[in-house]
Short mmCIF file of C-alpha atoms in Angstrom, two decimals:
data_model
loop_
_atom_site.label_atom_id
_atom_site.label_comp_id
_atom_site.label_asym_id
_atom_site.label_seq_id
_atom_site.Cartn_x
_atom_site.Cartn_y
_atom_site.Cartn_z
CA MET A 197 43.62 81.60 116.70
CA THR A 198 46.97 81.61 116.61
CA ASP A 199 48.87 81.94 113.02
CA PRO A 200 51.32 79.04 112.05
CA VAL A 201 54.90 78.44 113.00
CA VAL A 202 55.71 78.78 109.30
CA ALA A 203 54.72 81.07 107.13
CA ASN A 204 54.33 78.94 103.56
CA ALA A 205 52.68 81.80 101.21
CA SER A 206 54.52 82.57 99.03
CA PRO A 207 55.83 86.85 98.44
CA VAL A 208 53.63 88.36 95.64
CA PHE A 209 56.04 89.91 93.02
CA THR A 210 55.07 92.50 90.86
CA VAL A 211 56.55 93.88 87.56
CA ASP A 212 56.39 97.11 85.77
CA GLY A 213 53.45 97.09 86.79
CA GLU A 214 51.83 93.44 85.80
CA LEU A 215 52.09 90.48 88.85
CA SER A 216 54.47 88.34 87.88
CA ARG A 217 53.70 84.59 89.21
CA ASP A 218 56.96 82.74 87.75
CA LEU A 219 59.29 84.93 89.93
CA ALA A 220 56.38 83.72 93.03
CA ARG A 221 57.33 80.31 92.09
CA ASP A 222 60.80 79.90 91.43
CA CYS A 223 61.81 82.01 94.00
CA VAL A 224 63.54 79.60 97.02
CA ARG A 225 64.89 83.12 99.34
CA LEU A 226 64.35 87.30 99.80
CA GLU A 227 65.97 88.86 101.93
CA ILE A 228 64.17 92.75 102.05
CA GLU A 229 66.82 95.07 104.18
CA GLU A 230 66.86 98.47 105.59
CA GLY A 231 68.69 100.65 107.78
CA LEU A 232 67.96 103.82 109.47
CA GLU A 233 70.36 105.54 107.34
CA GLY A 234 67.82 105.01 103.90
CA LEU A 235 68.31 102.80 101.30
CA ARG A 236 66.10 99.82 101.02
CA THR A 237 67.44 96.77 99.18
CA LEU A 238 65.62 93.27 97.75
CA ARG A 239 67.67 90.11 96.96
CA ALA A 240 65.66 87.54 95.26
CA HIS A 241 67.04 83.92 94.71
CA LEU A 242 65.38 82.48 91.69
CA ILE A 243 65.77 78.81 90.06
CA ALA A 244 66.29 79.28 86.69
CA ILE A 245 65.58 75.91 85.59
CA GLY A 246 61.85 74.34 84.88
CA PRO A 247 58.77 74.03 83.99
CA GLY A 248 58.29 76.80 81.18
CA THR A 249 62.48 76.61 80.17
CA THR A 250 62.56 76.46 75.89
CA GLY A 251 65.21 76.34 73.86
CA PRO A 252 69.10 74.32 74.38
CA GLN A 253 69.94 72.92 77.44
CA GLN A 254 72.00 76.16 78.50
CA ARG A 255 68.22 77.80 77.91
CA MET A 256 67.40 79.14 81.79
CA LEU A 257 64.55 81.04 82.81
CA HIS A 258 64.68 84.71 83.97
CA LEU A 259 67.54 85.81 81.88
CA ASP A 260 65.53 86.77 78.67
CA GLY A 261 64.46 90.03 79.83
CA ARG A 262 61.04 89.46 79.19
CA GLY A 263 59.76 88.95 83.03
CA VAL A 264 62.72 90.70 84.78
CA ASP A 265 65.86 92.97 83.61
CA LEU A 266 67.72 95.85 84.30
CA GLY A 267 65.83 99.11 85.07
CA LYS A 268 62.67 97.03 85.39
CA ALA A 269 60.13 98.17 88.14
CA LEU A 270 59.62 95.78 90.98
CA ARG A 271 57.22 95.86 93.72
CA VAL A 272 57.10 92.64 96.51
CA ALA A 273 54.55 92.64 99.19
CA ILE A 274 54.94 89.64 102.02
CA GLY A 275 53.10 87.66 104.41
CA PRO A 276 50.31 85.26 104.72
CA ALA A 277 46.91 86.17 103.00
CA THR A 278 45.79 87.82 106.01
CA GLY A 279 48.20 89.52 106.53
CA GLN A 280 49.68 90.69 103.34
CA ARG A 281 51.67 93.82 103.42
CA TYR A 282 54.24 95.52 100.48
CA ALA A 283 57.57 95.30 101.89
CA PHE A 284 59.68 96.80 98.72
CA GLU A 285 59.22 99.06 96.02
CA GLY A 286 62.32 99.81 93.63
CA THR A 287 64.18 99.29 90.87
CA VAL A 288 66.08 96.16 89.35
CA SER A 289 70.17 96.87 89.85
CA ALA A 290 71.34 94.03 89.24
CA ILE A 291 70.60 90.56 87.81
CA GLU A 292 72.87 87.54 88.54
CA ALA A 293 73.65 84.18 87.44
CA VAL A 294 74.98 81.66 89.68
CA PHE A 295 76.50 78.01 88.73
CA GLY A 296 76.99 75.68 91.88
CA ASP A 297 78.71 72.44 92.41
CA GLY A 298 75.96 69.28 92.31
CA GLU A 299 73.75 71.92 92.29
CA PRO A 300 70.57 73.92 90.16
CA PRO A 301 71.17 77.52 88.39
CA VAL A 302 70.15 80.77 90.15
CA VAL A 303 69.73 84.20 89.19
CA VAL A 304 70.09 85.97 91.92
CA VAL A 305 68.27 89.49 91.90
CA HIS A 306 69.14 92.90 93.51
CA ALA A 307 67.06 95.88 93.31
CA GLU A 308 66.74 98.79 95.40
CA ASP A 309 64.26 101.52 96.50
CA ALA A 310 64.32 105.41 94.85
CA LEU A 311 67.33 106.42 97.02
CA MET A 312 69.41 104.44 94.17
CA ARG A 313 68.98 107.64 92.46
CA LEU A 314 70.83 109.77 94.79
CA ARG A 315 73.54 107.06 95.72
CA MET A 316 74.22 107.44 92.01
CA THR A 317 75.02 111.08 91.70
CA ARG A 318 77.89 112.91 92.49
CA ARG A 319 78.59 116.27 93.23
CA CYS A 320 80.14 119.72 94.01
CA ARG A 321 77.64 122.07 94.97
CA THR A 322 77.84 125.49 97.87
CA TYR A 323 74.19 125.88 99.48
CA ARG A 324 74.00 129.15 101.19
CA GLU A 325 72.15 130.29 104.12
CA VAL A 326 69.39 126.80 104.54
CA THR A 327 68.44 124.63 106.41
CA ASP A 328 68.66 120.62 106.56
CA ALA A 329 65.02 120.35 105.70
CA GLU A 330 65.36 122.45 102.83
CA ILE A 331 68.74 120.90 102.08
CA ALA A 332 67.08 117.53 101.93
CA ALA A 333 63.53 119.02 100.24
CA GLU A 334 65.68 120.66 96.53
CA VAL A 335 67.36 116.80 96.70
CA ALA A 336 64.39 115.34 96.80
CA ALA A 337 63.41 117.49 94.03
CA ALA A 338 66.42 117.38 92.03
CA HIS A 339 65.40 113.70 91.81
CA GLY A 340 61.97 114.00 90.61
CA LEU A 341 60.86 113.19 94.00
CA THR A 342 58.58 114.17 96.89
CA ALA A 343 60.20 115.62 99.55
CA ASP A 344 58.67 114.82 103.56
CA VAL A 345 60.57 116.87 106.12
CA ALA A 346 59.86 117.58 109.43
CA VAL A 347 63.65 117.64 110.98
CA ASP A 348 64.55 120.74 113.75
CA GLY A 349 68.19 122.10 113.11
CA PRO A 350 70.19 125.33 112.41
CA ARG A 351 70.28 127.50 109.21
CA TYR A 352 73.84 127.74 108.23
CA ASP A 353 75.37 130.05 106.55
CA VAL A 354 76.84 128.18 104.42
CA VAL A 355 76.96 123.78 103.44
CA GLN A 356 79.14 122.78 100.59
CA GLN A 357 78.87 118.82 98.85
CA ALA A 358 82.17 118.06 98.88
CA ASN A 359 82.53 115.37 96.09
CA GLN A 360 80.42 113.36 97.91
CA SER A 361 76.98 111.62 96.78
CA ASP A 362 72.99 112.63 97.23
CA LEU A 363 72.97 109.73 99.98
CA ALA A 364 76.58 110.15 101.26
CA PHE A 365 75.64 113.04 102.03
CA LEU A 366 72.39 113.71 103.39
CA ARG A 367 73.62 110.63 104.84
CA GLU A 368 76.14 113.04 106.78
CA ARG A 369 73.18 116.25 107.41
CA ALA A 370 70.63 113.46 108.96
CA ARG A 371 73.85 112.81 111.25
CA LEU A 372 74.50 116.28 112.44
CA VAL A 373 70.50 116.81 113.59
CA ARG A 374 70.13 113.36 114.33
CA ALA A 375 66.71 112.75 111.43
CA GLU A 376 66.47 109.45 110.01
CA LEU A 377 66.00 109.09 106.22
CA TRP A 378 64.08 106.83 104.33
CA CYS A 379 62.38 106.62 100.89
CA THR A 380 58.86 105.29 100.06
CA GLY A 381 57.48 105.15 96.70
CA ARG A 382 58.15 108.36 95.08
CA THR A 383 58.88 110.23 98.53
CA LEU A 384 62.12 111.15 99.84
CA HIS A 385 61.49 111.41 103.87
CA LEU A 386 63.83 113.25 106.08
CA ARG A 387 62.24 113.32 110.02
CA SER A 388 63.89 113.22 113.46
CA ARG A 389 63.02 110.63 116.21
CA ALA A 390 60.09 112.86 117.15
CA ASN A 391 58.42 112.68 113.91
CA ARG A 392 58.40 109.16 112.65
CA ALA A 393 55.53 108.28 112.49
CA GLY A 394 56.18 103.57 112.60
CA THR A 395 54.34 100.63 113.35
CA PRO A 396 53.61 100.43 117.09
CA LEU A 397 53.89 96.36 118.33
CA THR A 398 53.86 93.65 121.13
CA LEU A 399 55.93 91.17 120.32
CA VAL A 400 56.63 87.57 122.91
CA ARG A 401 58.99 86.37 123.81
CA GLY A 402 57.99 82.62 122.98
CA ASN A 403 55.23 83.35 120.70
CA HIS A 404 55.74 85.93 117.78
CA LEU A 405 60.01 86.09 118.97
CA LEU A 406 61.47 82.89 118.40
CA SER A 407 65.08 84.29 119.60
CA VAL A 408 66.47 88.05 121.20
CA ARG A 409 69.46 89.37 122.22
CA LEU A 410 69.37 92.15 124.57
CA CYS A 411 72.44 94.41 125.78
CA ALA A 412 72.82 97.42 128.26
CA ASP A 413 75.96 98.83 127.69
CA LEU A 414 78.21 101.52 129.64
CA ALA A 415 81.23 101.45 126.68
CA HIS A 416 79.39 103.66 124.79
CA GLN A 417 77.27 106.57 127.69
CA ARG A 418 78.81 110.26 128.21
CA SER A 419 77.06 111.49 130.72
CA GLU A 420 78.05 114.72 128.96
CA VAL A 421 78.81 115.47 125.08
CA VAL A 422 80.59 119.40 124.37
CA VAL A 423 81.07 120.67 121.02
CA THR A 424 83.38 123.90 119.99
CA GLY A 425 84.29 125.72 117.84
CA TYR A 426 85.03 130.04 116.65
CA ASP A 427 82.05 132.26 115.52
CA ALA A 428 84.44 134.48 113.17
CA GLN A 429 81.55 137.51 112.64
CA ALA A 430 80.98 137.40 117.26
CA ARG A 431 85.01 136.96 117.38
CA GLN A 432 84.66 134.33 120.41
CA VAL A 433 85.57 131.01 120.77
CA ILE A 434 81.68 128.00 120.95
CA ASN A 435 81.46 126.16 123.90
CA GLU A 436 77.84 123.82 123.41
CA ARG A 437 76.98 121.10 125.66
CA ALA A 438 74.10 118.75 126.43
CA GLY A 439 73.72 115.99 129.07
CA ALA A 440 71.44 113.82 130.39
CA GLU A 441 68.98 116.21 130.97
CA VAL A 442 68.42 115.85 126.56
CA VAL A 443 67.38 111.99 127.32
CA ASP A 444 65.59 112.41 129.64
CA ALA A 445 63.26 114.61 128.10
CA GLU A 446 62.90 110.96 125.77
CA ILE A 447 61.54 109.22 127.92
CA SER A 448 59.17 107.95 130.82
CA GLY A 449 60.08 106.45 133.68
CA GLY A 450 63.48 103.90 134.12
CA ARG A 451 67.35 104.55 133.84
CA THR A 452 69.23 106.36 131.73
CA GLY A 453 73.07 105.43 130.63
CA ALA A 454 73.98 108.32 131.13
CA ARG A 455 72.95 109.08 134.22
CA LEU A 456 74.40 105.02 135.41
CA VAL A 457 77.37 106.11 133.60
CA GLY A 458 78.19 109.30 135.65
CA ARG A 459 77.36 107.44 138.83
CA ALA A 460 79.53 104.39 138.28
CA LEU A 461 82.47 107.08 136.86
CA GLY A 462 81.96 110.58 138.28
CA GLY A 463 81.50 112.02 135.24
CA ALA A 464 81.79 110.75 131.89
CA GLY A 465 82.39 113.45 129.30
CA SER A 466 82.96 113.54 125.10
CA LEU A 467 84.48 116.09 122.87
CA ARG A 468 83.35 116.10 119.28
CA VAL A 469 86.06 116.70 117.10
CA ARG A 470 85.10 115.70 113.94
CA GLU A 471 82.97 118.41 112.58
CA VAL A 472 84.31 122.58 113.96
CA ALA A 473 80.42 124.61 114.51
CA LEU A 474 81.10 128.54 113.17
CA THR A 475 77.56 129.06 114.88
CA SER A 476 76.76 128.65 118.93
CA GLY A 477 72.95 127.25 117.11
CA GLU A 478 75.31 124.65 115.05
CA ALA A 479 77.21 123.46 118.18
CA ALA A 480 73.49 123.55 120.24
CA ALA A 481 72.71 120.68 117.98
CA TRP A 482 75.47 118.67 117.18
CA ALA A 483 75.54 118.29 120.52
CA ARG A 484 72.40 117.98 121.58
CA ALA A 485 71.88 114.91 118.30
CA GLU A 486 76.01 112.97 119.48
CA MET A 487 74.80 112.38 122.81
CA LEU A 488 70.83 111.62 121.79
CA ARG A 489 72.80 108.88 119.47
CA ARG A 490 74.69 107.62 122.64
CA ALA A 491 71.92 107.14 125.00
CA ARG A 492 69.27 105.94 122.72
CA ARG A 493 71.78 102.97 121.86
CA PHE A 494 72.02 102.17 126.24
CA VAL A 495 69.96 99.17 125.49
CA THR A 496 69.83 96.84 122.17
CA VAL A 497 68.36 94.23 121.13
CA GLN A 498 68.88 91.76 117.61
CA ALA A 499 65.59 89.46 117.51
CA THR A 500 64.31 87.06 115.26
CA THR A 501 60.24 86.60 115.03
CA ARG A 502 58.43 84.33 112.63
CA GLY A 503 57.39 86.94 110.34
CA THR A 504 56.61 89.97 111.01
CA PRO A 505 55.17 91.79 107.60
CA ASP A 506 54.15 95.21 110.13
CA LEU A 507 57.86 95.25 111.14
CA VAL A 508 59.32 97.88 109.93
CA VAL A 509 62.25 100.20 110.48
CA GLY A 510 60.65 103.58 112.78
CA SER A 511 58.15 100.46 114.15
CA GLN A 512 57.66 100.45 118.02
CA LEU A 513 58.17 97.96 120.46
CA ARG A 514 56.90 97.11 123.20
CA LEU A 515 58.75 93.34 124.05
CA GLU A 516 57.44 90.96 127.30
CA GLN A 517 58.98 88.04 129.03
CA VAL A 518 61.96 89.58 127.65
CA GLY A 519 63.64 89.52 131.44
CA ALA A 520 62.85 92.41 134.61
CA PRO A 521 65.26 95.52 133.09
CA PHE A 522 64.31 94.46 129.33
CA GLU A 523 60.42 94.23 129.41
CA GLY A 524 58.04 96.75 128.63
CA GLY A 525 57.95 99.51 125.82
CA GLY A 526 59.57 102.41 124.14
CA TYR A 527 62.22 100.64 121.98
CA HIS A 528 62.21 101.83 118.28
CA VAL A 529 63.41 99.37 115.33
CA THR A 530 67.01 100.86 113.56
CA ARG A 531 67.41 97.70 110.85
CA VAL A 532 64.67 94.95 109.69
CA VAL A 533 65.57 91.81 107.17
CA HIS A 534 62.97 90.40 106.50
CA THR A 535 64.20 87.29 105.21
CA PHE A 536 61.49 84.18 102.97
CA ASP A 537 63.05 80.48 102.03
CA ASN A 538 61.55 76.94 101.04
CA VAL A 539 62.71 75.58 104.32
CA ARG A 540 61.38 78.24 106.82
CA GLY A 541 59.40 80.53 105.26
CA LEU A 542 58.79 83.57 106.27
CA ARG A 543 61.11 85.10 109.01
CA THR A 544 62.48 88.76 110.03
CA ARG A 545 65.10 89.78 111.68
CA PHE A 546 65.11 92.90 113.53
CA GLU A 547 67.77 95.06 115.36
CA ALA A 548 65.95 97.91 118.20
CA GLU A 549 67.06 100.33 120.91
CA ARG A 550 65.96 102.17 124.19
CA ALA A 551 67.62 104.52 126.21
CA THR A 552 66.19 102.99 129.83
CA VAL A 553 66.70 100.61 132.07
CA ASN A 554 63.97 99.68 134.17
CA GLU A 555 64.26 99.69 138.09
CA VAL A 556 64.45 96.34 139.51
CA VAL A 557 61.97 96.17 142.39
#
């Protein structure tokens, strides 16, 4: 039996541990967004007049602080009753009152997950003899969060956090070693892609997929990445490279952008000068991470489904009926936006990437 094209089941809101039927009743639009960089956000648009409004005309719902209020814990589940999933857990960070021309007033509730704490804390700090995993664990502990880290990388002599928020700092550390940052409940995760267990899903155009756009683009592909620096202790220049073999280790078949760009242009290298490595280990890790960043985005996907609560950042996708070069598995979801409104019901927009196109016979 197929699911209905429009999922009319309203989101389920829990505020400070208490089920809120009023928020579900008055919600006319909901957006929950998440990306690889961490910090899941929510925006809920609530009709502010209607049943339950008492007192003078200017009195509006959802602004008295009794239901939803700044600083309160908010948890939201989406999807039909048979497939409902928690899509957000966090804290209310902002409340808007919107009065449109000829439209009923709306209260917009904004919320962010536990990484909001890291976003609001700015520091200058020096770490010595640490790995990126140890840095993440220390930052998590400073905010009362549990750390779940599984990322490879060098041990640094010195790492400095220079007037950065803890969130910006961890995002930078994650970028350097191509790790993914996110939060679930009170747990901060920093994991390499190979160590991130995402929901496996199969999506079919014409069934689950309402629209999809796929693109294989050589513009940003490189046949190798070089990172340089100077090792003061060894008194020698650092020059580390990562080539197409790094990408080959992650795939099970197909043609990679790193190999194709080399054939098309006779070699296309990228010299990284933004960061200066102080050891060969640092340079090798950063070169590998940059090579993977480029290669994984050889094929990109932008699509909309008819509501997929199980779809999260990190999900492993298989796409069907999308054209011979793009058919099959190996897609990694990098951004998800779940939306609900009273016209279209539940919809899920997502972005995904893959390092290969298929061999076309």
